[in-house]
Short mmCIF file of C-alpha atoms in Angstrom, two decimals:
data_model
loop_
_atom_site.label_atom_id
_atom_site.label_comp_id
_atom_site.label_asym_id
_atom_site.label_seq_id
_atom_site.Cartn_x
_atom_site.Cartn_y
_atom_site.Cartn_z
CA MET A 1 0.00 0.02 0.00
CA PHE A 2 1.27 3.45 -0.84
CA ALA A 3 -0.41 6.84 -0.14
CA ALA A 4 0.50 9.31 -2.92
CA SER A 5 0.10 13.08 -2.90
CA THR A 6 0.90 14.90 -6.13
CA LEU A 7 0.15 18.44 -7.26
CA HIS A 8 -3.17 17.33 -8.81
CA GLU A 9 -4.54 14.61 -6.44
CA GLN A 10 -4.23 12.41 -3.44
CA SER A 11 -4.59 8.66 -3.87
CA VAL A 12 -4.00 5.31 -2.27
CA TRP A 13 -2.32 2.46 -4.19
CA ILE A 14 -2.55 -1.25 -3.32
CA THR A 15 -0.73 -4.29 -4.76
CA ASP A 16 -3.07 -7.25 -4.79
CA VAL A 17 -1.06 -10.52 -4.61
CA GLY A 18 -4.12 -12.75 -4.16
CA SER A 19 -4.93 -15.59 -6.40
CA GLY A 20 -8.67 -14.71 -6.76
CA SER A 21 -10.51 -13.02 -9.57
CA PHE A 22 -9.02 -9.64 -8.75
CA GLY A 23 -5.44 -10.70 -7.90
CA HIS A 24 -2.15 -10.00 -9.62
CA THR A 25 -2.93 -6.33 -9.98
CA VAL A 26 -2.06 -2.83 -8.82
CA LYS A 27 -5.10 -0.78 -7.89
CA LYS A 28 -5.41 3.00 -7.46
CA TYR A 29 -8.15 4.52 -5.17
CA SER A 30 -9.14 8.02 -4.72
CA SER A 31 -8.88 9.71 -1.23
CA PHE A 32 -12.62 8.94 -0.87
CA GLY A 33 -12.08 5.18 -1.42
CA ASP A 34 -13.29 4.96 -5.05
CA LEU A 35 -11.46 2.55 -7.38
CA VAL A 36 -10.16 4.65 -10.26
CA GLN A 37 -7.50 2.50 -11.96
CA VAL A 38 -6.42 -1.15 -12.23
CA LEU A 39 -3.04 -2.08 -13.66
CA GLY A 40 -2.49 -5.69 -14.74
CA THR A 41 -4.89 -8.36 -15.80
CA PRO A 42 -7.20 -9.16 -12.87
CA GLY A 43 -7.09 -12.80 -11.81
CA LYS A 44 -4.50 -13.76 -14.38
CA LYS A 45 -0.77 -13.91 -13.57
CA GLY A 46 1.68 -13.54 -16.39
CA THR A 47 4.81 -11.94 -17.90
CA GLY A 48 3.23 -9.90 -20.63
CA LEU A 49 3.83 -6.24 -21.22
CA ASN A 50 0.93 -5.53 -23.70
CA PRO A 51 -1.44 -6.00 -21.99
CA LEU A 52 0.51 -5.54 -18.77
CA GLN A 53 0.56 -8.61 -16.50
CA PHE A 54 1.92 -9.13 -12.98
CA ASP A 55 2.65 -12.16 -10.82
CA ASN A 56 2.51 -11.20 -7.12
CA PRO A 57 3.46 -7.53 -7.41
CA ALA A 58 5.19 -6.77 -4.13
CA GLU A 59 5.20 -2.93 -3.75
CA LEU A 60 5.29 0.37 -5.56
CA TYR A 61 6.37 3.95 -5.04
CA VAL A 62 4.79 7.01 -6.56
CA GLU A 63 6.77 10.18 -7.03
CA ASP A 64 5.36 13.64 -6.55
CA THR A 65 5.45 13.91 -10.35
CA GLY A 66 3.12 10.97 -10.67
CA ASP A 67 5.76 8.62 -12.00
CA ILE A 68 5.35 5.04 -10.67
CA TYR A 69 7.86 2.39 -9.76
CA ILE A 70 6.67 -1.17 -9.29
CA VAL A 71 8.55 -4.30 -8.13
CA ASP A 72 6.82 -7.38 -9.48
CA GLY A 73 7.88 -10.77 -8.09
CA ASP A 74 7.02 -11.54 -4.52
CA GLY A 75 7.79 -15.25 -5.19
CA GLY A 76 5.95 -15.37 -8.53
CA LEU A 77 7.11 -15.81 -12.14
CA ASN A 78 8.55 -12.39 -12.55
CA ASN A 79 11.47 -10.62 -10.99
CA ARG A 80 11.11 -7.14 -12.50
CA LEU A 81 11.30 -3.42 -11.77
CA PHE A 82 9.06 -1.09 -13.82
CA LYS A 83 8.93 2.66 -14.22
CA LEU A 84 5.67 4.00 -15.60
CA SER A 85 4.72 7.50 -16.35
CA GLN A 86 1.73 9.15 -14.73
CA ASP A 87 -0.45 8.07 -17.67
CA PHE A 88 0.95 4.49 -17.31
CA ALA A 89 3.27 4.38 -20.29
CA MET A 90 6.35 2.13 -19.79
CA LEU A 91 9.47 4.29 -19.38
CA TRP A 92 11.93 1.51 -18.57
CA LEU A 93 12.11 -1.97 -17.32
CA HIS A 94 14.72 -4.18 -15.61
CA GLY A 95 14.30 -7.82 -14.75
CA GLY A 96 15.08 -11.43 -14.95
CA ASN A 97 15.79 -14.00 -12.25
CA GLY A 98 19.39 -14.00 -11.41
CA THR A 99 22.25 -12.63 -9.32
CA GLY A 100 23.83 -10.23 -11.86
CA PRO A 101 23.37 -6.49 -12.02
CA ALA A 102 19.75 -5.44 -12.66
CA GLN A 103 18.61 -9.07 -12.09
CA PHE A 104 16.49 -9.95 -9.05
CA ASN A 105 15.41 -12.71 -6.75
CA ILE A 106 12.19 -11.52 -5.02
CA PRO A 107 12.33 -7.75 -5.48
CA HIS A 108 10.22 -6.76 -2.56
CA SER A 109 10.34 -3.00 -2.03
CA VAL A 110 11.31 0.13 -3.92
CA THR A 111 11.86 3.76 -3.02
CA VAL A 112 13.41 6.86 -4.55
CA ASP A 113 15.74 9.40 -2.92
CA SER A 114 16.09 13.11 -3.49
CA ALA A 115 19.21 12.59 -5.63
CA GLY A 116 17.24 10.73 -8.32
CA ARG A 117 18.22 7.18 -7.33
CA VAL A 118 15.89 4.24 -7.18
CA TRP A 119 16.55 1.73 -4.38
CA VAL A 120 15.26 -1.84 -4.63
CA ALA A 121 15.21 -4.44 -1.84
CA ASP A 122 16.39 -7.48 -3.66
CA ARG A 123 15.47 -9.82 -0.77
CA GLY A 124 16.41 -13.25 -2.20
CA ASN A 125 19.83 -11.96 -3.31
CA LYS A 126 20.46 -10.34 0.08
CA ARG A 127 21.20 -6.88 -1.35
CA ILE A 128 19.90 -3.50 -2.25
CA GLN A 129 20.26 -2.50 -5.93
CA VAL A 130 20.41 1.15 -7.01
CA PHE A 131 19.36 2.66 -10.37
CA ASN A 132 19.21 6.10 -12.01
CA LYS A 133 15.54 7.05 -11.96
CA ASP A 134 15.67 8.85 -15.34
CA THR A 135 17.57 6.34 -17.45
CA GLY A 136 17.28 3.13 -15.46
CA GLU A 137 21.05 2.83 -15.53
CA TRP A 138 22.35 0.39 -12.85
CA LEU A 139 24.46 2.34 -10.32
CA GLY A 140 25.52 -0.29 -7.82
CA ALA A 141 24.46 -2.55 -4.95
CA TRP A 142 24.81 -2.92 -1.22
CA THR A 143 25.51 -6.36 0.11
CA ASP A 144 27.69 -5.92 3.20
CA CYS A 145 24.78 -5.15 5.61
CA PHE A 146 22.73 -8.16 4.60
CA THR A 147 24.94 -11.23 5.08
CA GLU A 148 22.31 -12.75 7.49
CA GLU A 149 19.14 -11.91 5.60
CA GLY A 150 18.05 -9.78 2.68
CA PRO A 151 16.01 -6.60 3.10
CA SER A 152 12.23 -6.79 2.91
CA SER A 153 11.51 -3.08 2.81
CA VAL A 154 13.35 0.23 2.14
CA ARG A 155 12.40 3.84 2.92
CA PHE A 156 14.35 7.05 3.44
CA THR A 157 13.90 9.48 6.41
CA PRO A 158 12.56 12.88 5.39
CA ASP A 159 16.01 14.49 5.68
CA GLY A 160 17.42 11.88 3.35
CA LYS A 161 20.23 11.06 5.76
CA TYR A 162 19.10 7.46 6.62
CA LEU A 163 17.77 4.51 4.78
CA VAL A 164 15.48 2.35 6.90
CA SER A 165 15.33 -1.30 6.05
CA ALA A 166 13.24 -4.14 7.46
CA GLN A 167 14.45 -7.80 7.85
CA LEU A 168 11.61 -10.20 7.94
CA ASN A 169 12.93 -13.29 9.67
CA LEU A 170 15.34 -11.51 12.00
CA SER A 171 12.48 -9.22 13.10
CA ARG A 172 14.55 -6.03 13.09
CA LEU A 173 14.95 -2.64 11.47
CA LEU A 174 18.32 -1.39 10.22
CA PHE A 175 19.16 2.33 9.97
CA LEU A 176 21.80 2.77 7.24
CA ALA A 177 23.73 5.85 6.35
CA ALA A 178 22.55 7.29 2.97
CA PRO A 179 25.39 7.84 0.62
CA PRO A 180 26.26 11.35 -0.75
CA VAL A 181 25.14 12.42 -4.23
CA GLY A 182 27.19 10.72 -6.91
CA LEU A 183 28.39 7.82 -4.76
CA ILE A 184 26.92 4.43 -3.77
CA GLY A 185 29.85 2.95 -1.91
CA ASP A 186 29.36 0.35 0.82
CA CYS A 187 26.45 0.23 3.26
CA SER A 188 27.06 1.23 6.86
CA VAL A 189 24.66 0.24 9.71
CA LEU A 190 24.28 3.07 12.20
CA SER A 191 21.58 1.68 14.42
CA VAL A 192 19.54 -1.54 14.85
CA LEU A 193 16.02 -1.71 16.26
CA GLN A 194 15.33 -5.27 17.44
CA LEU A 195 11.62 -6.12 17.47
CA ALA A 196 10.02 -8.98 19.30
CA ASP A 197 10.60 -12.53 18.17
CA GLN A 198 8.49 -13.63 15.22
CA VAL A 199 7.02 -10.18 14.72
CA SER A 200 8.24 -10.43 11.04
CA PRO A 201 8.23 -6.84 9.74
CA HIS A 202 7.10 -7.19 6.14
CA LEU A 203 6.97 -3.67 4.87
CA LEU A 204 7.41 -0.16 6.36
CA ASP A 205 6.82 3.35 5.47
CA VAL A 206 8.11 6.73 6.83
CA ASP A 207 5.93 9.79 7.24
CA ARG A 208 7.58 12.49 5.08
CA THR A 209 6.60 15.26 7.47
CA THR A 210 7.11 13.84 10.99
CA GLY A 211 9.58 11.02 10.30
CA ALA A 212 7.37 8.55 12.15
CA ILE A 213 7.89 4.98 10.98
CA TYR A 214 5.01 2.58 10.37
CA VAL A 215 5.69 -1.17 10.26
CA ALA A 216 3.43 -3.90 8.87
CA GLU A 217 4.05 -7.05 10.83
CA ILE A 218 2.81 -10.24 9.25
CA GLY A 219 3.97 -12.38 12.27
CA ALA A 220 2.10 -10.23 14.75
CA LYS A 221 -0.67 -9.55 12.18
CA GLN A 222 -0.80 -5.86 13.05
CA VAL A 223 0.52 -2.52 12.00
CA LEU A 224 3.06 -1.18 14.59
CA LEU A 225 2.20 2.25 15.89
CA PRO A 226 4.68 4.98 14.87
CA LEU A 227 8.21 4.55 15.94
CA ALA A 228 10.68 7.41 16.68
CA PRO A 229 14.08 5.74 17.04
CA LEU A 230 17.17 7.48 18.36
CA LEU A 231 19.62 8.20 15.52
CA PRO A 232 23.23 9.45 15.93
CA ASP A 233 22.45 13.14 15.34
CA ARG A 234 18.97 13.25 16.85
CA PRO A 235 18.79 14.36 20.43
CA PRO A 236 16.61 12.16 22.75
CA ARG A 237 13.01 13.31 22.94
CA PRO A 238 9.78 11.46 23.70
CA PRO A 239 7.49 10.60 20.79
CA ALA A 240 4.00 12.09 20.87
CA ALA A 241 1.78 10.14 23.26
CA LEU A 242 -1.19 8.26 21.84
CA THR A 243 -4.58 8.67 23.52
CA SER A 244 -7.40 6.13 23.42
CA SER A 245 -11.04 6.71 24.06
CA ASP A 246 -10.67 5.89 27.75
CA GLU A 247 -8.02 8.58 28.14
CA CYS A 248 -5.27 6.12 28.70
CA THR A 249 -1.89 7.19 27.31
CA ARG A 250 1.43 5.61 26.89
CA GLN A 251 4.74 7.46 26.79
CA MET A 252 8.22 6.18 25.93
CA LEU A 253 11.01 8.20 27.48
CA PRO A 254 14.70 7.59 26.74
CA GLU A 255 17.02 6.93 29.66
CA PRO A 256 20.01 9.28 30.05
CA ASP A 257 22.41 6.87 28.41
CA GLY A 258 20.06 6.58 25.33
CA GLU A 259 19.96 2.80 25.46
CA PRO A 260 16.92 1.40 27.30
CA TRP A 261 13.51 2.93 27.24
CA ARG A 262 11.05 3.38 30.08
CA LEU A 263 7.56 2.36 29.26
CA GLN A 264 4.90 4.21 31.26
CA LEU A 265 1.22 3.58 31.14
CA GLU A 266 -1.00 6.16 32.67
CA LEU A 267 -4.77 6.27 33.31
CA GLY A 268 -5.65 9.97 33.57
CA SER A 269 -3.02 11.37 35.89
CA ARG A 270 -2.50 8.12 37.86
CA GLN A 271 0.42 5.97 36.89
CA VAL A 272 -0.64 2.31 36.48
CA CYS A 273 2.48 0.54 35.34
CA SER A 274 6.01 1.34 34.30
CA CYS A 275 8.84 -0.90 33.14
CA GLU A 276 12.35 -0.64 31.80
CA ARG A 277 13.42 -2.79 28.88
CA PRO A 278 15.78 -2.48 25.91
CA LEU A 279 14.65 -1.25 22.50
CA SER A 280 13.05 -4.60 21.71
CA PHE A 281 10.68 -4.11 24.57
CA PHE A 282 9.88 -0.63 23.39
CA ALA A 283 8.84 -1.98 19.91
CA LEU A 284 6.89 -4.89 21.36
CA ARG A 285 4.85 -2.99 23.91
CA LEU A 286 3.40 -0.39 21.56
CA ILE A 287 0.14 -2.46 21.63
CA LEU A 288 -1.04 -2.03 25.17
CA LYS A 289 -4.01 -3.25 27.21
CA THR A 290 -5.88 -0.06 28.11
CA SER A 291 -9.42 -1.28 28.71
CA ALA A 292 -8.85 -3.03 32.14
CA PRO A 293 -8.51 -0.71 35.17
CA ASN A 294 -5.77 -2.92 36.62
CA PRO A 295 -3.68 -4.43 33.82
CA ILE A 296 -2.20 -7.80 34.59
CA SER A 297 1.41 -7.27 35.39
CA GLU A 298 4.48 -8.89 36.87
CA GLY A 299 7.33 -6.88 38.33
CA GLY A 300 5.72 -3.67 37.02
CA CYS A 301 5.66 -4.96 33.40
CA ILE A 302 2.52 -5.29 31.47
CA GLN A 303 1.84 -8.90 30.34
CA SER A 304 -1.52 -8.74 28.72
CA TYR A 305 -2.42 -6.73 25.63
CA THR A 306 -5.30 -5.64 23.31
CA SER A 307 -5.22 -3.08 20.63
CA LEU A 308 -5.63 0.58 21.46
CA LYS A 309 -9.15 1.74 20.80
#
């Protein structure tokens, strides 16, 4: 899913990897929820370009200009990267199953930086490949950071300084240093956010205004509430508290050394529970039990959870 905002419209795009009568398509909806465009051949997977066919399209990215980048091949027949114009004309295409430059093995996520480079999470090949957004020229690849597992998702922070990547089976997020304009170089991990075991972060997105990170977790079957991780040049500050209908709020406050986080659950002005855990606890405990007046706890740590209302 991708929410796009151009000079002319706001829209929501969805990749449909289902095998039903509407699957293997990319769908565009208006901001009011009306279906306005379907790319691909509904219900029929394939490799064709005219008419356009997909097989498990994984993700897309829409630029402010309306140009569209699609990675097609979440375990299907195709391992391709498309660039389409705003009127859906094919501008360039890379693909083919393989390990060479501009070949893919489960291209799972795509994003574009402010320097005009297209970044693709080539999950099966345990690397990120980079292309020139105008010509499609292959610019290089990052492999050093993904020896254990390939990237499932890639997004840049609003300031363009960091590339955030999710690793599905390791249940963690990597914060990588974005290279300067004109260089690709080697990847460098600046920070790691370890999520709970078997959370399985599948895709993520970053709010271009606030920098909040949203994570779709297929293991936990939920969307993780916004994260605000500490990065090397970002001073510690608490993320904005979330408030549910019963006026229960949760706040995460960094400890002085910047390592662990204190989780504090409050009901009105009365503190109910607080606990200290490393970053993995911070990520796990964003879904809190707020409906019960006395949450089940052990040693001050909440043990029972339901979604925020």
